[in-house]
mmCIF file of C-alpha atoms and ligand atoms in Angstrom:
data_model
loop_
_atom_site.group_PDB
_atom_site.id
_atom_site.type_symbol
_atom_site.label_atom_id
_atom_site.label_comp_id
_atom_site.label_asym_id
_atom_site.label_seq_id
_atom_site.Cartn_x
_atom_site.Cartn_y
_atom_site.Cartn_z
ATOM 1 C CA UNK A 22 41.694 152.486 172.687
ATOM 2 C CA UNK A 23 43.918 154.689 174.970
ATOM 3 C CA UNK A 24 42.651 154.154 178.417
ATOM 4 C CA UNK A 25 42.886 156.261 181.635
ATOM 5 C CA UNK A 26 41.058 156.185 184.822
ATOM 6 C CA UNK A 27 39.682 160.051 185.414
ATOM 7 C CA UNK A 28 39.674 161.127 189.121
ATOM 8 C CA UNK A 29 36.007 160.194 190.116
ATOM 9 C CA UNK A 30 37.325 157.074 189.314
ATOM 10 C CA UNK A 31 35.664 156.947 185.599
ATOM 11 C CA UNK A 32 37.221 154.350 183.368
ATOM 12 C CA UNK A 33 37.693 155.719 179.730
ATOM 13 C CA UNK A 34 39.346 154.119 176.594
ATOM 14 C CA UNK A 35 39.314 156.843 173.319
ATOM 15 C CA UNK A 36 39.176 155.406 169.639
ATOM 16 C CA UNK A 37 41.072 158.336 167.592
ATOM 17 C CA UNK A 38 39.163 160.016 164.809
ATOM 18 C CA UNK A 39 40.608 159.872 160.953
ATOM 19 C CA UNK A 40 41.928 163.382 162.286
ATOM 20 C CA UNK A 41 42.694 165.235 165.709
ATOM 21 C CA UNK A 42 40.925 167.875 165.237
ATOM 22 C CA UNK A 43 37.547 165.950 165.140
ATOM 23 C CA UNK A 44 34.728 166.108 167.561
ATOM 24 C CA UNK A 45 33.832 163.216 169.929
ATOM 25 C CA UNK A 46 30.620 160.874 170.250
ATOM 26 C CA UNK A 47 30.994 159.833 174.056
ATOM 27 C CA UNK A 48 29.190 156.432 174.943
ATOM 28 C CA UNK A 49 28.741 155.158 178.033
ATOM 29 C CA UNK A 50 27.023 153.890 181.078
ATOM 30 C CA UNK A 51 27.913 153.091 184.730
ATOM 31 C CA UNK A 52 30.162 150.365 186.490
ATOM 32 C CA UNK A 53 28.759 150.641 189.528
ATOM 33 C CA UNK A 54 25.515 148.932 191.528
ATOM 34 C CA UNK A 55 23.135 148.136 194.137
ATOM 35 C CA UNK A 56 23.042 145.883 197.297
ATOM 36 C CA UNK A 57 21.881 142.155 196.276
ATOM 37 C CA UNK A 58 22.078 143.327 192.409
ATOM 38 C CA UNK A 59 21.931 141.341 188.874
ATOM 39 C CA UNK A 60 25.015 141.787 186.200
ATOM 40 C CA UNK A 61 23.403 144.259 183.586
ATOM 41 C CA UNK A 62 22.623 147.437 184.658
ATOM 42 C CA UNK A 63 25.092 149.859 183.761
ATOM 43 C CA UNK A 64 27.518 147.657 183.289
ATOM 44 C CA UNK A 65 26.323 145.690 179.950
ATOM 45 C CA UNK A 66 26.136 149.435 178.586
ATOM 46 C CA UNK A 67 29.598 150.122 178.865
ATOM 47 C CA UNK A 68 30.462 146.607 177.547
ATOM 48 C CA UNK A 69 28.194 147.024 174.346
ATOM 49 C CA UNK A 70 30.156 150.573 173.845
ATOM 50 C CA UNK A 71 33.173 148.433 173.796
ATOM 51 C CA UNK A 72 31.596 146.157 171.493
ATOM 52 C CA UNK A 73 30.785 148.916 169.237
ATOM 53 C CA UNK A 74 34.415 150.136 169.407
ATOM 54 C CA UNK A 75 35.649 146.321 168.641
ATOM 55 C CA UNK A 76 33.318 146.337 165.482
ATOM 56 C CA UNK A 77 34.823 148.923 164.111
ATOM 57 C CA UNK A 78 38.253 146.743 163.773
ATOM 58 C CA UNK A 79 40.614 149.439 163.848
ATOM 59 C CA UNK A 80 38.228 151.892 161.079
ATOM 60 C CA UNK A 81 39.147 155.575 162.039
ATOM 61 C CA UNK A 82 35.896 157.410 162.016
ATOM 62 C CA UNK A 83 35.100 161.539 161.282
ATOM 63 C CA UNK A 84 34.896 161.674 164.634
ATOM 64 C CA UNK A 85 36.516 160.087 167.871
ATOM 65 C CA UNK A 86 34.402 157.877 170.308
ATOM 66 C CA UNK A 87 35.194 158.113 173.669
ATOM 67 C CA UNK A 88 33.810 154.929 175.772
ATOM 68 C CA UNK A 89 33.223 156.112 179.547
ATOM 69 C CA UNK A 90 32.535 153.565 182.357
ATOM 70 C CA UNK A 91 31.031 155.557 185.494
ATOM 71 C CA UNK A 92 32.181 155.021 188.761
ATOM 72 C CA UNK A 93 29.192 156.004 190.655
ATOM 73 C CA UNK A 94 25.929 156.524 189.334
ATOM 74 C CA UNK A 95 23.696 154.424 191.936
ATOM 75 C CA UNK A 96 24.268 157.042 194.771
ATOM 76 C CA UNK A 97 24.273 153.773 197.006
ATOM 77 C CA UNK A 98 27.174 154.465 199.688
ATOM 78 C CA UNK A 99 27.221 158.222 199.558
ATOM 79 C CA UNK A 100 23.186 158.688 199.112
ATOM 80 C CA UNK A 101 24.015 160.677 196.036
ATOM 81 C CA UNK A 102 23.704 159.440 192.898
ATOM 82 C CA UNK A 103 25.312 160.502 189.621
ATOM 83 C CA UNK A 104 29.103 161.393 191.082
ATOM 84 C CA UNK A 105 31.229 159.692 187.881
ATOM 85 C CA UNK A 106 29.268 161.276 185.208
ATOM 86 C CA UNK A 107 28.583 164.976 187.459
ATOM 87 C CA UNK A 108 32.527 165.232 187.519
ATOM 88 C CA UNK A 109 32.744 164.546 183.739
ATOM 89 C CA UNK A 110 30.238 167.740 183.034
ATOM 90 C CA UNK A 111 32.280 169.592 185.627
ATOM 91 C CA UNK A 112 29.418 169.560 188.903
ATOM 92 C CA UNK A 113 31.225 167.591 191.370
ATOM 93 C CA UNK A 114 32.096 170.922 193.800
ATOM 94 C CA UNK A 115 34.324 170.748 197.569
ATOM 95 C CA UNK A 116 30.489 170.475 198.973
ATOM 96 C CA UNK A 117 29.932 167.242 197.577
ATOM 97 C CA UNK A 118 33.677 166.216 197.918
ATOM 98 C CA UNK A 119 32.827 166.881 201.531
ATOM 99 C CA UNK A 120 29.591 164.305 201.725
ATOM 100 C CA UNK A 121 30.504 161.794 204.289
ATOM 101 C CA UNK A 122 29.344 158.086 204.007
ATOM 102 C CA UNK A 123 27.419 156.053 206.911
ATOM 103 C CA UNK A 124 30.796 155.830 208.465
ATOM 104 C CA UNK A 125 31.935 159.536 208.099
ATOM 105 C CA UNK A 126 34.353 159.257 205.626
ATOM 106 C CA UNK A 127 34.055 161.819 202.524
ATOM 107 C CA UNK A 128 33.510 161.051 198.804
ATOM 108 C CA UNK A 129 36.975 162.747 198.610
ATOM 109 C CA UNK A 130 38.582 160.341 201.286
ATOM 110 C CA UNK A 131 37.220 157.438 199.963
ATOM 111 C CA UNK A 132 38.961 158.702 196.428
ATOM 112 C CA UNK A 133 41.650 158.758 197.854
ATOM 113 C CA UNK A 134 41.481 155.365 199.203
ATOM 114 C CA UNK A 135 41.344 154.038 195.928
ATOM 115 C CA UNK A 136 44.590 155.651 194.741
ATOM 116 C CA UNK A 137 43.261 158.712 193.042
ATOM 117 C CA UNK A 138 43.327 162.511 193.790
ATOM 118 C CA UNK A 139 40.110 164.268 194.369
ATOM 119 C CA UNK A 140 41.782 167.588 193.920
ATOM 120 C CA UNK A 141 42.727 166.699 190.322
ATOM 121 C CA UNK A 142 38.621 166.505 189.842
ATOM 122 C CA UNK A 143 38.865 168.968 186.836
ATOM 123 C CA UNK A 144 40.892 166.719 184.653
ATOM 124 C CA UNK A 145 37.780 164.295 184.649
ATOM 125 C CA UNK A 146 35.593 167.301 182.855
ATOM 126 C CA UNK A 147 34.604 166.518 178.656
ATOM 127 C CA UNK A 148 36.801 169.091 177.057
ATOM 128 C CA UNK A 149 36.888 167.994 173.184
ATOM 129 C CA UNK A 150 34.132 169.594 171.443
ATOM 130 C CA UNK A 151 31.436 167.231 172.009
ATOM 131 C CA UNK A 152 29.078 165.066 169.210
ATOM 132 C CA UNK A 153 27.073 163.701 171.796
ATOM 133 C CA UNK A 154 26.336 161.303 174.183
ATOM 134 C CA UNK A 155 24.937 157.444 173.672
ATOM 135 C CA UNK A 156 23.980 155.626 176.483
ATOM 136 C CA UNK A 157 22.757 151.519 176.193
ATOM 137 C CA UNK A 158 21.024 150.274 178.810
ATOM 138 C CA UNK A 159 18.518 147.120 179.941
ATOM 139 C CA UNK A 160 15.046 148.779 180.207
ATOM 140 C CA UNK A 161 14.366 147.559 184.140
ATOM 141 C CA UNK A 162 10.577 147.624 183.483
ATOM 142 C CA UNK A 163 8.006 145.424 181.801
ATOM 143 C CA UNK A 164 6.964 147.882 178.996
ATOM 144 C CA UNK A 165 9.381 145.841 175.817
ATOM 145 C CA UNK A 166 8.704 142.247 177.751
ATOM 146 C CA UNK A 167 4.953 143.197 176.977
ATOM 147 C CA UNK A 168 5.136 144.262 173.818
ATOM 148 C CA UNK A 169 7.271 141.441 172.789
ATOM 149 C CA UNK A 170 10.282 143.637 171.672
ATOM 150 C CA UNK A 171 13.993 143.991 171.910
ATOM 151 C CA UNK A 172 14.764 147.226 172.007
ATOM 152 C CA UNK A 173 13.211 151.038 172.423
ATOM 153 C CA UNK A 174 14.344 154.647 171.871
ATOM 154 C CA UNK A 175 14.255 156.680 175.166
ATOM 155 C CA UNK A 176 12.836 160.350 174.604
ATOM 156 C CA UNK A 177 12.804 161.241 178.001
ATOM 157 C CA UNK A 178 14.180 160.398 181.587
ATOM 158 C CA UNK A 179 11.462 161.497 184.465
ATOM 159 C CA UNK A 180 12.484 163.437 187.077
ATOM 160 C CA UNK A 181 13.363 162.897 190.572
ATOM 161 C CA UNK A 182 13.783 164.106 194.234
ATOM 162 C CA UNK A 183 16.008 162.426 196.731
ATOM 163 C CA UNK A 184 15.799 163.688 200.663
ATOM 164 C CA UNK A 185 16.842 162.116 204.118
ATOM 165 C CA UNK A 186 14.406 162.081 206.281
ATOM 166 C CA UNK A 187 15.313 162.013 210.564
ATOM 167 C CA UNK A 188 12.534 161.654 212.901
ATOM 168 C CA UNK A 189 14.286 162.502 216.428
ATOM 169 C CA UNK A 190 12.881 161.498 219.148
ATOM 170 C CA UNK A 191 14.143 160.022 223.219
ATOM 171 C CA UNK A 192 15.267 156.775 223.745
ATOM 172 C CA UNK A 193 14.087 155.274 226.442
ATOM 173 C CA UNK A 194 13.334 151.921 228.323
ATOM 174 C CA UNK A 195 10.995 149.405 226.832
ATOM 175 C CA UNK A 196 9.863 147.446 229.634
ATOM 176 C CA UNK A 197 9.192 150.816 231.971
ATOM 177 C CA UNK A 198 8.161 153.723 229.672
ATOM 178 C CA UNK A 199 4.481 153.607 229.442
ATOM 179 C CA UNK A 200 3.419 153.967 225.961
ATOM 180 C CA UNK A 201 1.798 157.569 226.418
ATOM 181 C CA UNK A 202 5.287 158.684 227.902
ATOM 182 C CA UNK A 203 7.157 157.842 224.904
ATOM 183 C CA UNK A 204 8.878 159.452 221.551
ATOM 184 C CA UNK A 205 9.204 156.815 219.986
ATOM 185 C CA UNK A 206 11.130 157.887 216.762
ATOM 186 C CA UNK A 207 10.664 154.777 214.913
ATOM 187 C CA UNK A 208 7.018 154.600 215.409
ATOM 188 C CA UNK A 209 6.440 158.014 213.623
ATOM 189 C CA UNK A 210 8.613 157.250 210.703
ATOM 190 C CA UNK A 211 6.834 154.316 210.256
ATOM 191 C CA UNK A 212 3.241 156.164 210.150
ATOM 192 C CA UNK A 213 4.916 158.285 207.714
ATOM 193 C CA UNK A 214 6.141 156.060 205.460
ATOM 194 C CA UNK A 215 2.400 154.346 205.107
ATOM 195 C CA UNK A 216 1.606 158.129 204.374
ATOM 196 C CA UNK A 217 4.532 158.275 201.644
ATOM 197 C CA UNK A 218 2.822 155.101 199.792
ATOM 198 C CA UNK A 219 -0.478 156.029 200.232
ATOM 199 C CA UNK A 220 0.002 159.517 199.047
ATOM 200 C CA UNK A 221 1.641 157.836 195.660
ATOM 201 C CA UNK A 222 -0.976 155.864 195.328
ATOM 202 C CA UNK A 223 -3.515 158.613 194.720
ATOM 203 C CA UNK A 224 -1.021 160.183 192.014
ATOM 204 C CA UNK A 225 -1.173 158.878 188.334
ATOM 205 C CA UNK A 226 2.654 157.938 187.683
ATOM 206 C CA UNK A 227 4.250 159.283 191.005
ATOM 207 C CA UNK A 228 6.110 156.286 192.299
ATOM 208 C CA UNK A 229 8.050 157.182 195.908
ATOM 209 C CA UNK A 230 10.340 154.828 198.046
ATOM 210 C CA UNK A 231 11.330 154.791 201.214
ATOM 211 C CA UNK A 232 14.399 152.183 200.513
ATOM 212 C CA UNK A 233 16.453 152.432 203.865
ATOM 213 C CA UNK A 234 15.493 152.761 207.902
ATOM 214 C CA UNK A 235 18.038 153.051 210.305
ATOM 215 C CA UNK A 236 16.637 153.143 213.831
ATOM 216 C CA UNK A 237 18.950 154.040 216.764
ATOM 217 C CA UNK A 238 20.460 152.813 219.014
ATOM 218 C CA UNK A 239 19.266 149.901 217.315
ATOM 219 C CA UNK A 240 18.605 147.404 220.315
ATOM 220 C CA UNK A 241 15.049 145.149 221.039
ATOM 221 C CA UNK A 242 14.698 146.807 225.026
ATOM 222 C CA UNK A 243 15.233 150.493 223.845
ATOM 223 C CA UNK A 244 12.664 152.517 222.369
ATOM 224 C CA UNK A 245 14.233 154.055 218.942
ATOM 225 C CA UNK A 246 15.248 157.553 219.808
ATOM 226 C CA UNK A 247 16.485 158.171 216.103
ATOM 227 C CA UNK A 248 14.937 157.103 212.782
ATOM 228 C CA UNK A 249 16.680 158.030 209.590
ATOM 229 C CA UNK A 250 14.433 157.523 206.613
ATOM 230 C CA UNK A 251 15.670 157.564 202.600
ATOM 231 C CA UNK A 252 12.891 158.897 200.206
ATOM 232 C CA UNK A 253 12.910 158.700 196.316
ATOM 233 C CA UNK A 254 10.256 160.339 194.602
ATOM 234 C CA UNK A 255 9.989 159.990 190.765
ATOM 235 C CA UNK A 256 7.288 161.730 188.212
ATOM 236 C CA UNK A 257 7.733 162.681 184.321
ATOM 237 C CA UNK A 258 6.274 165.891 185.421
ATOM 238 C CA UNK A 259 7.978 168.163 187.465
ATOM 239 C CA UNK A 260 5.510 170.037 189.353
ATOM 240 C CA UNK A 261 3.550 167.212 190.015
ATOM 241 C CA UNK A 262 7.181 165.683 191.454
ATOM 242 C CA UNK A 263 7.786 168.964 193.668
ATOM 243 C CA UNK A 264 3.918 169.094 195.066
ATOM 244 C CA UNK A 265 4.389 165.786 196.043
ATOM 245 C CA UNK A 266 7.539 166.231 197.727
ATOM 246 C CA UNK A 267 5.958 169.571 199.679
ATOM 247 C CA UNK A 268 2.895 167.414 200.451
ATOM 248 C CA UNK A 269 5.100 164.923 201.964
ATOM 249 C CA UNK A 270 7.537 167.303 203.749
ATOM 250 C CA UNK A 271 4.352 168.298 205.642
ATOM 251 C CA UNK A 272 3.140 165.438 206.427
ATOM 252 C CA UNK A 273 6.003 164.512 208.081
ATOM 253 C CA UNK A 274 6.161 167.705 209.987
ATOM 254 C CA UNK A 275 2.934 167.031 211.204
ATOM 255 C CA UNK A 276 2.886 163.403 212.052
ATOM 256 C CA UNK A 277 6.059 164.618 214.257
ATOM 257 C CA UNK A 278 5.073 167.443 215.537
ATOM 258 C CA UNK A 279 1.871 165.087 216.614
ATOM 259 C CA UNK A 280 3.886 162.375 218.642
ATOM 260 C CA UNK A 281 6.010 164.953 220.276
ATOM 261 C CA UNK A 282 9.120 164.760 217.987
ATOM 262 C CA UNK A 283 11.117 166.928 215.260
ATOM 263 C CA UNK A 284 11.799 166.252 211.922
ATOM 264 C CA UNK A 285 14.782 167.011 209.636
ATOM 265 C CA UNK A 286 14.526 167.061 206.288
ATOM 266 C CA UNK A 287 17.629 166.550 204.343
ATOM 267 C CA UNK A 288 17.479 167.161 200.435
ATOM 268 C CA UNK A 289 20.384 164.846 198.664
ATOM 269 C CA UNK A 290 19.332 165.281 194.798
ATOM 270 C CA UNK A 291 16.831 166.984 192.714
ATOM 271 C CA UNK A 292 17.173 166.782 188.953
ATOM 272 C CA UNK A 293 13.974 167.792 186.332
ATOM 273 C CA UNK A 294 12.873 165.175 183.687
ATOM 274 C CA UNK A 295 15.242 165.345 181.137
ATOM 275 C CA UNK A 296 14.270 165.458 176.955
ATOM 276 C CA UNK A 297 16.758 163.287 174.420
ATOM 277 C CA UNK A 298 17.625 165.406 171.804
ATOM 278 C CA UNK A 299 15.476 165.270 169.081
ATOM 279 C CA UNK A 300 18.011 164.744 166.301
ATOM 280 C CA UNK A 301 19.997 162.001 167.847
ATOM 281 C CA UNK A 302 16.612 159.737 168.356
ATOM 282 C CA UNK A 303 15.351 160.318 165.107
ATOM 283 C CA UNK A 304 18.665 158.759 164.080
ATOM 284 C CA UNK A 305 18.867 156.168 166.966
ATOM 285 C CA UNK A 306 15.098 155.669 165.052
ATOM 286 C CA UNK A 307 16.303 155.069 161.408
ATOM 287 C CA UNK A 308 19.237 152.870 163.251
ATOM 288 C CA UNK A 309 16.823 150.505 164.607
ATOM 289 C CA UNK A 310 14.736 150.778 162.248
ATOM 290 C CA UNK A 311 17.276 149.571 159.614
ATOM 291 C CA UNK A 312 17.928 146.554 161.510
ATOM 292 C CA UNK A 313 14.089 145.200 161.041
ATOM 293 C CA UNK A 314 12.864 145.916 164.627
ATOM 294 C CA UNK A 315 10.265 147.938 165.295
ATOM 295 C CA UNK A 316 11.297 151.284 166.743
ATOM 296 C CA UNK A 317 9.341 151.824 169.834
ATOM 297 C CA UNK A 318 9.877 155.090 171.719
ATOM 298 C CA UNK A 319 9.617 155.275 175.540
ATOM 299 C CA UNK A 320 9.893 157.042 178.903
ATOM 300 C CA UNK A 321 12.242 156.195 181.296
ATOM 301 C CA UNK A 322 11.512 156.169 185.011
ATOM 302 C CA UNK A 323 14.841 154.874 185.930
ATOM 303 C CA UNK A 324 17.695 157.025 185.775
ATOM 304 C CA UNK A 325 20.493 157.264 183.674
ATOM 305 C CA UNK A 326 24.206 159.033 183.525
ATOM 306 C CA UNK A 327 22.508 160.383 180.819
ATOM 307 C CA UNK A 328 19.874 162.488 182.605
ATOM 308 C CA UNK A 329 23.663 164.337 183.860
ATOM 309 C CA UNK A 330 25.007 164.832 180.141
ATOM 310 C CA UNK A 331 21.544 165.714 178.162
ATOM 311 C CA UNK A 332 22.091 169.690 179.522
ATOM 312 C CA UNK A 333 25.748 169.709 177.989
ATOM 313 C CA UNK A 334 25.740 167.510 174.823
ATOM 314 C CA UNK A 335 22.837 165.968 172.637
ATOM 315 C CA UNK A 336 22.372 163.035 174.431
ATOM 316 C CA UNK A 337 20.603 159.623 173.588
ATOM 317 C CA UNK A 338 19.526 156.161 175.040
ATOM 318 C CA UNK A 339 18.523 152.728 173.848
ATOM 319 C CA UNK A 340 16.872 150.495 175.838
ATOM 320 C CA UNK A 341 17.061 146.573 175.631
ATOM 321 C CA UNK A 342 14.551 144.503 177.097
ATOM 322 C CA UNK A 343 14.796 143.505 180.646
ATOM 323 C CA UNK A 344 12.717 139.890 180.876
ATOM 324 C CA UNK A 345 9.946 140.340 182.957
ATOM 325 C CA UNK A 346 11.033 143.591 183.504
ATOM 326 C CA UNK A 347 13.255 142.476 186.900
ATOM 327 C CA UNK A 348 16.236 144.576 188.020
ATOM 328 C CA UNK A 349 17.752 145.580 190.959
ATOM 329 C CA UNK A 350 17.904 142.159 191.752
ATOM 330 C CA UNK A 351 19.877 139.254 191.196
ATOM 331 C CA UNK A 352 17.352 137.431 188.494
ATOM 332 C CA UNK A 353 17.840 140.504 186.520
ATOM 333 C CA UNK A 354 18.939 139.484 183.132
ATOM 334 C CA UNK A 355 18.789 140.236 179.262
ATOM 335 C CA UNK A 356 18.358 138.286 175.681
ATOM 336 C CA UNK A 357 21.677 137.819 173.751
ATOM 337 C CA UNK A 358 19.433 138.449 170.370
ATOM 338 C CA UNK A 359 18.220 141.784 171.904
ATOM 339 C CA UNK A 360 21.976 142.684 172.548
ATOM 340 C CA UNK A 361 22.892 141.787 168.989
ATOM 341 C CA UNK A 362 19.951 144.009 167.727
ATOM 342 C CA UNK A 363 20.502 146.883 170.213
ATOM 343 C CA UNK A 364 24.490 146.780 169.198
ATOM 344 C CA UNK A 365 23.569 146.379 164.877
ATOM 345 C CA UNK A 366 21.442 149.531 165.654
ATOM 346 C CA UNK A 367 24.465 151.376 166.983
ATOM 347 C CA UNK A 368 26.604 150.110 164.490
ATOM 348 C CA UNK A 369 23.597 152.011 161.920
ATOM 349 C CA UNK A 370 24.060 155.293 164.328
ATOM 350 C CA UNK A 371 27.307 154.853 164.188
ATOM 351 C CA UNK A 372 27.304 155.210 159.990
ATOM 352 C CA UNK A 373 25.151 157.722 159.760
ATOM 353 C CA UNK A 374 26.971 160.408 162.212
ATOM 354 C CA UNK A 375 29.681 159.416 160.431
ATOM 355 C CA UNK A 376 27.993 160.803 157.064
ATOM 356 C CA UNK A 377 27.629 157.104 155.831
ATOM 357 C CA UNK A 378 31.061 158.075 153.190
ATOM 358 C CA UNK A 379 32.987 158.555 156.007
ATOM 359 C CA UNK A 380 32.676 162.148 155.042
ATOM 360 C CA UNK A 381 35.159 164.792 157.590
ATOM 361 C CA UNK A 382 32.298 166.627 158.701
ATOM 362 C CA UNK A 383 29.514 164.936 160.522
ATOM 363 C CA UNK A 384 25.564 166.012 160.329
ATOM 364 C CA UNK A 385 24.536 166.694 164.034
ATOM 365 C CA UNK A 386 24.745 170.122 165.118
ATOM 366 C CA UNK A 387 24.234 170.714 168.658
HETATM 367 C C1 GLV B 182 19.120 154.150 188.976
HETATM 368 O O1 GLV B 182 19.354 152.954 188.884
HETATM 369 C C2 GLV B 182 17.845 154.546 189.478
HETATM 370 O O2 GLV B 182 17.632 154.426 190.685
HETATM 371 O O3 GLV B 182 17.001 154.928 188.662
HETATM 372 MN MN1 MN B 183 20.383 150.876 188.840
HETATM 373 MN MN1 MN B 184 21.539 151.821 185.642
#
């Protein structure tokens, strides 16, 4: 493959089509991860795209493949997720550029630091006419460890809501503040956040996290004056996903307003559920199919650079199964025979876009 780094800091390696004028299937996943993380989300994606490239043993297709590594898709240091594959579609803007991180520097500083140039941002955006998009990825949940199988089709991604949430309160003395003088900032973030899992408790499918507290200045004699809160609110339906998010907005407004303190309410990502394209997973279907496993479909509540492409390409995802459905954490792991299933499927997609004769002009339309 030729390889460049793009300048979100997207690692990309092209296999040339049987002619340059073709169209491109990208495949990818992220490189990036969480705090206190195991070794296959996102990254065994981008590995298994290389794989897929590898099998191919030099065979020029109809179309080229373009394997994409994400830089940032976790939205761990910057508290937005999503920035590798967002500059690839062309939505990374001098706004988010400008996004600082917990110590004030900017998601275009800290590109910089690595040796690229955020001002060359365009250069990252897809410009060959694309095929589509096929993203592999461990499941994270329990739902193929149950059923006792190695793979699934994703048809959707749910949706999901992102805020920061600052209760502001006074500092003050803890040994001579009597407790019906104080604002205790902490104290009301912490009644909210019982209010954020109880509320999501009462909601078929709604999960919400509150992942992160900061409480400043941080010190056991000094009542918190500042509590910054993360949220993460997930649902497959949308409206259910915004009511809940406007339910808790006022609660915390309340519970504030209550203990004598204010509340700001800082919105960091919002993105609707997201449908696979309908073509590409009936063939993703026939692809696993072919290879003897049964082709489950699912939801995904995770999400996925994929959720980012799906409004620009046709876009598709299969899932391997995640052993007792563990990640974000280090016992995270995955079955080599579900790999080696998940990657013979591909290597089935990969023959049938390419009209199985290796025909110039491949099936799916857009
Ligand atoms: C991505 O890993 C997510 O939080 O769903
Ligand atoms: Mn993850
Ligand atoms: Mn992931």
């Amino acid at each position: 493959m030729r390889v460049r780094v793009d300048a979100a800091g997207n690692i990309r390696g092209v296999h040339a089509a049987a002619s340059d004028t073709a169209r491109r299937l990208y495949i990818g996943s992220h490189l990036d991860t969480v705090p206190h993380a195991g070794a296959f989300d996102g990254v065994l994606g981008v590995m298994m795209g290389i794989s897929l490239v590898e099998s191919l043993r030099g065979r020029r297709l109809p179309f080229s493949i373009e394997v994409m590594g994400f830089s940032e898709e976790e939205g761990v240091r910057f508290g937005i997720p999503f920035i590798g594959s967002r500059a690839v579609v062309g939505d990374v803007d001098a706004a988010l550029l400008a996004a600082p991180d917990a110590s004030g520097r900017t998601i275009a500083q800290a590109i910089g630091d690595f040796g690229l140039d955020a001002s060359r941002m365009a250069d990252a955006r897809v410009t060959s006419n694309p095929l589509g998009y096929l993203e592999f990825h461990i499941e994270q949940g329990p739902v193929l460890d149950h059923l006792g199988q190695p793979v699934a089709i994703v048809d959707r991604i749910v949706g999901r809501s992102y805020a920061d949430v600052t209760f502001v309160g006074s500092a003050g003395h803890a040994g001579t503040t009597p407790m019906d003088a104080r604002k205790d900032a902490l104290t009301g973030a912490a009644e909210w956040i019982g209010c954020v899992e109880a509320q999501a408790r009462q909601i078929g499918g709604l999960v919400a996290t509150t992942g992160r507290i900061d409480a400043a200045p941080g010190a056991a004699n000094v009542i918190p004056g500042h509590c910054r809160v993360t949220l993460d609110v997930r649902h497959g339906d949308d409206a259910t996903r915004n009511a809940a998010v406007d339910r808790l907005r006022s609660a915390a407004r309340e519970i504030a307003a209550r203990r004598g303190l204010t509340v700001e309410w800082l919105p960091r990502f919002d993105h609707a559920a997201v449908a696979m394209h309908p073509a590409l997973v009936a063939m993703l279907t026939r692809a696993v199919e072919r290879t003897g496993a049964t082709a489950t479909t699912m939801s995904s509540g995770a999400g996925h650079d994929a959720m980012i492409l799906a409004p620009h390409m046709p876009a598709a995802m299969l899932f391997v199964r995640t052993p007792g459905g563990v990640s974000h954490h280090p016992d995270e792991s995955a079955l080599e025979g579900d790999v080696a299933v998940a990657l013979a499927a591909g290597a089935n997609f990969l023959d049938e876009l390419a009209g199985g004769s290796g025909s110039e002009d491949p099936p799916l339309q857009p």
